[in-house]
XYZ file of C-alpha atoms in Angstrom:
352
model
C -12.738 -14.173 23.014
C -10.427 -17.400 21.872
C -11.817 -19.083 25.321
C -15.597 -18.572 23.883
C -14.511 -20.299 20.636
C -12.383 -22.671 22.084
C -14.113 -23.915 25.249
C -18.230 -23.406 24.230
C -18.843 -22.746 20.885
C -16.859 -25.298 19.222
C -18.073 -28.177 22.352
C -21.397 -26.965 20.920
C -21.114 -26.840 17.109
C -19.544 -30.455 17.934
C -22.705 -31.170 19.966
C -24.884 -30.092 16.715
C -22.920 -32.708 14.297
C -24.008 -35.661 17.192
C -27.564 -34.632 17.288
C -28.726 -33.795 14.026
C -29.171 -37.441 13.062
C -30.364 -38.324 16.702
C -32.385 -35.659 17.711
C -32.738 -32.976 14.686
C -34.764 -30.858 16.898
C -32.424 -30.620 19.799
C -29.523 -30.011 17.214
C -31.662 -27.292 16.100
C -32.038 -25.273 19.600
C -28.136 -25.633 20.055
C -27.447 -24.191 16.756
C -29.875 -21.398 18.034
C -27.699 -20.902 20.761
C -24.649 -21.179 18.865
C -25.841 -18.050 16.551
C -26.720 -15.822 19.610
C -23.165 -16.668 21.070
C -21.673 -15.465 17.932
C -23.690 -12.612 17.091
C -22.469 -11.423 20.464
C -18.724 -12.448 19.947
C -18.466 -10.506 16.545
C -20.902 -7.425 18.110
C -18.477 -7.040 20.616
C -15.137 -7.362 17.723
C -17.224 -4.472 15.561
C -17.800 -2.464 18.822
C -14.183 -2.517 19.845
C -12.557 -2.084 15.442
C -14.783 1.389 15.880
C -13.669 2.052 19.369
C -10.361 1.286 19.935
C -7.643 3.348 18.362
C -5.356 1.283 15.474
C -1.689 0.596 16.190
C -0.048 2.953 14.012
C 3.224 1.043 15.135
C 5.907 -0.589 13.146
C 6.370 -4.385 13.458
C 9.639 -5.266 15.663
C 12.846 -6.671 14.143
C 12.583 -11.098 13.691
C 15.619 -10.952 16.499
C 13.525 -8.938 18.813
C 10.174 -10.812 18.547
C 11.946 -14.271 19.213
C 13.399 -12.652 22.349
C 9.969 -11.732 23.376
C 8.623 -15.403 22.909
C 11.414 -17.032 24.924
C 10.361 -13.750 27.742
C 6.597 -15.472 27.747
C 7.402 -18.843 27.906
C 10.084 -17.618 30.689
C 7.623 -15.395 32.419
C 4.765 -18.040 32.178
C 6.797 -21.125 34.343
C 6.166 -22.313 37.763
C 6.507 -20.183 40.422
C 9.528 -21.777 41.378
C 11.302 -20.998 38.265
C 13.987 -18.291 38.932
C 13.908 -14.874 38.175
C 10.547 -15.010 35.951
C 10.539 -11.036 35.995
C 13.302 -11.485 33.687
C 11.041 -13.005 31.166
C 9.425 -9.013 31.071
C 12.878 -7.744 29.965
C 13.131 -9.915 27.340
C 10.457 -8.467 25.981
C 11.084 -4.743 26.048
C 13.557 -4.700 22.831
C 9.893 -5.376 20.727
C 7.753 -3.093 22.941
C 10.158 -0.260 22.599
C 11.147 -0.853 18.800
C 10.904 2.116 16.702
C 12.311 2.300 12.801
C 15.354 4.525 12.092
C 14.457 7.632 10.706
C 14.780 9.105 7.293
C 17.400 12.065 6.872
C 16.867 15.865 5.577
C 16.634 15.335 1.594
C 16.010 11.574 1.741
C 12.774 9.881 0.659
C 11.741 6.369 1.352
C 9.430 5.237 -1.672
C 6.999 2.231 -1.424
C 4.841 0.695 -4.482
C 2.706 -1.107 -2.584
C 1.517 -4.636 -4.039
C -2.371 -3.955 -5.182
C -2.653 -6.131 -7.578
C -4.655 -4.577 -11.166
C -3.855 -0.830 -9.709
C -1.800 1.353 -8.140
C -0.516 2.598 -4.732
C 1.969 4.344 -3.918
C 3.426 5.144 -0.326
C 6.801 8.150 0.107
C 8.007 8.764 3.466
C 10.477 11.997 4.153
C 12.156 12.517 7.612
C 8.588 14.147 8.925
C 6.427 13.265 6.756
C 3.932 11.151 4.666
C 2.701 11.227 0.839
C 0.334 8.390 -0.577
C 0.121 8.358 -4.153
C -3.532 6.414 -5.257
C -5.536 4.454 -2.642
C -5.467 1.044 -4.670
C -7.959 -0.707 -6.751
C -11.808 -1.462 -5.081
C -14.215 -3.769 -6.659
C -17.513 -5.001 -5.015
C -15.742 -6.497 -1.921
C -12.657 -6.607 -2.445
C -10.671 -3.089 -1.070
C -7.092 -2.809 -1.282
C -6.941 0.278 0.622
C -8.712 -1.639 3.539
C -6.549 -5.034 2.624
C -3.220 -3.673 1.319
C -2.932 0.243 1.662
C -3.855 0.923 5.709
C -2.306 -2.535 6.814
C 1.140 -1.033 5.076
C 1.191 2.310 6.418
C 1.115 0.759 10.233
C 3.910 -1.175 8.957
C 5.612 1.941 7.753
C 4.764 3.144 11.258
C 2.640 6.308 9.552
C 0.249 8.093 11.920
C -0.678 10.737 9.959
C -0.847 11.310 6.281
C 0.472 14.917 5.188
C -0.906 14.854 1.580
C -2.872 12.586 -0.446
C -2.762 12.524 -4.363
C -5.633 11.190 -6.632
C -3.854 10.788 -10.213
C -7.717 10.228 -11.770
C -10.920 8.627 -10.306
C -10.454 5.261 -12.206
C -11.254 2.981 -9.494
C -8.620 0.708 -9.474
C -6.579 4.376 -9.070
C -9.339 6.188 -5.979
C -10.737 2.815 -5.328
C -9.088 2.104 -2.317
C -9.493 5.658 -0.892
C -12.602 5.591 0.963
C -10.785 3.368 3.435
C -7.748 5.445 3.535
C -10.253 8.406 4.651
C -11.750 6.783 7.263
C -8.520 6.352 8.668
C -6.767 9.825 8.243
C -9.542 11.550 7.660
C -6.993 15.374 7.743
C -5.542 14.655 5.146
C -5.956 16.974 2.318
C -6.663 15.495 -1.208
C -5.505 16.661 -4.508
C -7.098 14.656 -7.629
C -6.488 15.157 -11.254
C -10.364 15.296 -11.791
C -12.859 15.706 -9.372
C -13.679 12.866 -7.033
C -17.570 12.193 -6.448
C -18.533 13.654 -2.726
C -15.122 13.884 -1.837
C -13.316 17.770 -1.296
C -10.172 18.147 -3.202
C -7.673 20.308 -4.940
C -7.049 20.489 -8.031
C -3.909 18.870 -9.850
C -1.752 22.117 -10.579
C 0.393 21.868 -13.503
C 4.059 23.179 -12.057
C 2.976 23.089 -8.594
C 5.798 22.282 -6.422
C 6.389 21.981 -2.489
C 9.023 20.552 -0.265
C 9.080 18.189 2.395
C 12.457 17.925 4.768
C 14.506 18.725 1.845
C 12.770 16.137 -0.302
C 11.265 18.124 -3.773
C 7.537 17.358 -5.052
C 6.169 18.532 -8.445
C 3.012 17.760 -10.154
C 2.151 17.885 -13.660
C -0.704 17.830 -15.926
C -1.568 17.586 -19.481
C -3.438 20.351 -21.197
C -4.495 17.941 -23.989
C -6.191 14.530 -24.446
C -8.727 14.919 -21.784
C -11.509 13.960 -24.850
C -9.331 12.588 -27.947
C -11.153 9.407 -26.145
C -12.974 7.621 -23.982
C -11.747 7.558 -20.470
C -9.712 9.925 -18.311
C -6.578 8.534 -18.534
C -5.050 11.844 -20.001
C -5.993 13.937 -16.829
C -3.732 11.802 -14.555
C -2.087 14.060 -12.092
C 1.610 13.327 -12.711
C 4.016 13.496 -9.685
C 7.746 13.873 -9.498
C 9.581 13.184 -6.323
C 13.208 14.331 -6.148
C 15.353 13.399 -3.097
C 19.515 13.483 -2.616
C 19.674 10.384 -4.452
C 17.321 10.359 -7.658
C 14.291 11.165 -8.764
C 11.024 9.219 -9.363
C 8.290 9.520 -11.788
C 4.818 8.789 -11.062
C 2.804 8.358 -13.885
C -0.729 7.043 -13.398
C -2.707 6.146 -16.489
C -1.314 8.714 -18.672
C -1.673 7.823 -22.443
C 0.611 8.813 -25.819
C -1.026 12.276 -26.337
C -0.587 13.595 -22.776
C 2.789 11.990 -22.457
C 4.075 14.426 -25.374
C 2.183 17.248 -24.430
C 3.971 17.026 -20.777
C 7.986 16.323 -22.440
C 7.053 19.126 -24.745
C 6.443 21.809 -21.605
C 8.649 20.616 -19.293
C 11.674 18.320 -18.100
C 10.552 15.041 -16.968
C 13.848 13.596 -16.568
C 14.224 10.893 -13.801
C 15.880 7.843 -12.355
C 12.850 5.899 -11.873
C 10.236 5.428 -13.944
C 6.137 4.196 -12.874
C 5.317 2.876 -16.116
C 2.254 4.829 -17.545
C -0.967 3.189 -17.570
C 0.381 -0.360 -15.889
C 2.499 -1.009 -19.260
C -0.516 -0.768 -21.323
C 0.249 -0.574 -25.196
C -1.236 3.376 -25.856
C 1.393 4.561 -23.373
C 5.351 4.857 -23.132
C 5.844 5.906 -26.773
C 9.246 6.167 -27.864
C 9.809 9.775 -27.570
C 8.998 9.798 -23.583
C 11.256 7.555 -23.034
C 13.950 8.917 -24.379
C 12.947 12.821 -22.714
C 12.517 10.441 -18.825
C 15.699 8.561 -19.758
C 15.178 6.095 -16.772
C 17.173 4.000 -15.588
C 14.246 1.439 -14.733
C 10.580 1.166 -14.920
C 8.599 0.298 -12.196
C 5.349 -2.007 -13.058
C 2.209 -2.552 -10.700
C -0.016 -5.081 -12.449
C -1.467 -7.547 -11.420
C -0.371 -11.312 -12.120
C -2.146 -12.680 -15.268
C -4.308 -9.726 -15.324
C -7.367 -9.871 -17.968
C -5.515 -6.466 -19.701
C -2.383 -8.363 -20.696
C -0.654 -5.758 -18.857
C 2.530 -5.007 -19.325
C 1.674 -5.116 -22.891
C 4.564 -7.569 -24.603
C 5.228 -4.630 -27.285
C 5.725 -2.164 -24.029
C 7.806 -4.600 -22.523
C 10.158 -4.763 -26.284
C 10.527 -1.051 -26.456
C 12.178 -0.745 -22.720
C 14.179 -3.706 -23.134
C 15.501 -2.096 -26.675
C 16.092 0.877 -24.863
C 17.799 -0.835 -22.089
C 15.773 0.082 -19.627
C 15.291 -2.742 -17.173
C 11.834 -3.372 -15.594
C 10.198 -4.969 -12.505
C 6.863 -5.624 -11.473
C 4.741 -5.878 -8.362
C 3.187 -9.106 -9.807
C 6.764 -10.691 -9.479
C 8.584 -8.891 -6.734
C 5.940 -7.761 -4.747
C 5.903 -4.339 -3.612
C 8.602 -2.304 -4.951
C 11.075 -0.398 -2.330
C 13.049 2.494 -3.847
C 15.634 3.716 -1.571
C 19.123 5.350 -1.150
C 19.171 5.193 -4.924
C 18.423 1.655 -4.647
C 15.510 -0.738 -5.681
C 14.507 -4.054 -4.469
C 11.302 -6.131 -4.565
C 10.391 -7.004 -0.792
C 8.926 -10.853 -1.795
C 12.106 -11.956 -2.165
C 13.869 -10.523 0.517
C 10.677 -11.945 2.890
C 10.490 -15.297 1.152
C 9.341 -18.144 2.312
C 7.050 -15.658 4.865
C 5.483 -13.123 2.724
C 4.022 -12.253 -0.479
C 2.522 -8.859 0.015
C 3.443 -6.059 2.553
């Protein structure tokens, strides 16, 4: 494929600039030739994306790909150089790379870095929860983009439950994509999702995965107080050995204080309701979650304002510290800890 490009249809598209002040109609029967060549090249790309099964495998270690670069360039000297089978071992520590597993009753929690939206990946020892597919608007898919490119990273071949918190799109958006990729995996949606099977969201339902606890919630009220359905957002709690982590979606005042009036949402880590907007984290949820931080996924100078800068007051008067995709970059919660991946990637990444 890079030989096509490289050695005919760049000579060619060269050959076009020349002639189309020479000989405009000769430039013109190249460029002809030029657009079969590539309607080939990218027929035979689409051909083998639909064909060919995705790596579902983790990226190696830094250490280990560097070791497999100085195995090529090894491997790839004269035949006189000595030893160039060695050059093959070399590269084995990044072919045979796998990521540690998790342990019984620990949960490996990824906000993924969407932009306006939310995503939300948890990993147990044997198993796989995504949380929201990401935002989709006209073209632009961050379950396609963000969402699928992630869980190979995560090294996930097989999704054991998807949840829908509501069909907002920048919430299901990104879902479509996710489908056509683990198409198994069962759905459950706090409203139903157009031409798409699910469950419904279950107020109390609860399940385990290897020792890690899973709980969803609903509100019974403020499905039509307004516009919108931010108040049916199927509300998940994830409890592992070391904390516990509230997922919100766009849930608004009223549902917020029907939910702390029916049950205990206590936990360690917050998703701020509704991206930080200002109808949601009232006072009195706060202080029934009693986080210890709040967890943001905005986007950067989003056209909502959000986190709304009276939002952003009332958790830093309740000392509640907060961090945001739009700064950090997707949001790792793990062994009690959390940490924003940008900076631990910088100068090489800003999303996962």
């Amino acid at each position: 494929m890079a030989q096509l490009i490289t050695f005919v249809i760049t000579p060619l598209a060269l050959l076009v600039m020349v002639l189309s002040g020479l000989f405009p109609a000769g430039a013109s029967a190249v460029m002809g030739l030029i657009n079969l060549l590539s309607q080939g090249l990218f027929g035979v790309l689409a051909w083998l994306e639909h064909s060919v099964p995705q790596s579902q495998l983790a990226p190696p270690p830094t250490g280990s790909i560097g070791l497999a670069v100085l195995g090529v360039a090894w491997f790839l000297m004269p035949r006189t150089w000595p030893a160039r089978f060695l050059g093959l071992i070399l590269c084995l520590p990044a072919v045979l790379y796998r990521p540690p597993g998790l342990m019984q009753g620990q949960a490996h929690s990824w906000i993924l870095d969407v932009g306006q939206g939310m995503a939300v990946v948890i990993q147990t020892a044997q198993h796989t929860v995504l949380y929201d597919a990401g935002p989709a608007f006209g073209a632009s898919d961050a379950g396609a983009r963000t969402v699928l490119p992630a869980l190979r990273a995560l090294h996930v071949g097989a999704l054991d439950q998807i949840i829908i918190s509501h069909q907002a799109r920048d919430h299901a958006g990104g879902l479509l994509s996710v489908r056509a990729a683990f198409g198994a995996a069962p759905i459950i949606s706090g409203q139903p999702l157009r031409d798409i099977a699910t469950r419904p969201c279950v107020d109390g339902a609860t399940w385990a995965f290897d020792g890690v606890r899973f709980t969803l919630y609903q509100a019974e009220v403020g499905w039509h107080a307004q516009k919108g359905d931010n108040n049916r957002s199927c509300v998940l709690r994830v409890q592992d050995d070391n904390g516990s982590l509230l997922l919100t979606g766009d849930l608004e005042a009223i549902a917020e204080q029907d939910l702390i009036r029916r049950h205990d949402l206590t936990a360690d880590w917050l998703y701020v309701p509704h991206h930080g907007s200002k109808t949601s984290s009232s006072p009195e949820f706060l202080a029934a979650v009693q986080p210890k931080m709040g967890l943001i996924s905005a986007g950067a100078l989003n056209q909502f304002g959000h986190p709304h800068p009276v939002i952003v007051a009332r958790y830093q008067a309740a000392g509640i510290p907060l961090i945001n995709t739009a700064y950090v970059g997707a949001i790792e919660i793990i062994d009690g800890q959390v940490r924003g991946y940008r900076a631990r990637q910088w100068p090489f990444a800003w999303r996962i």
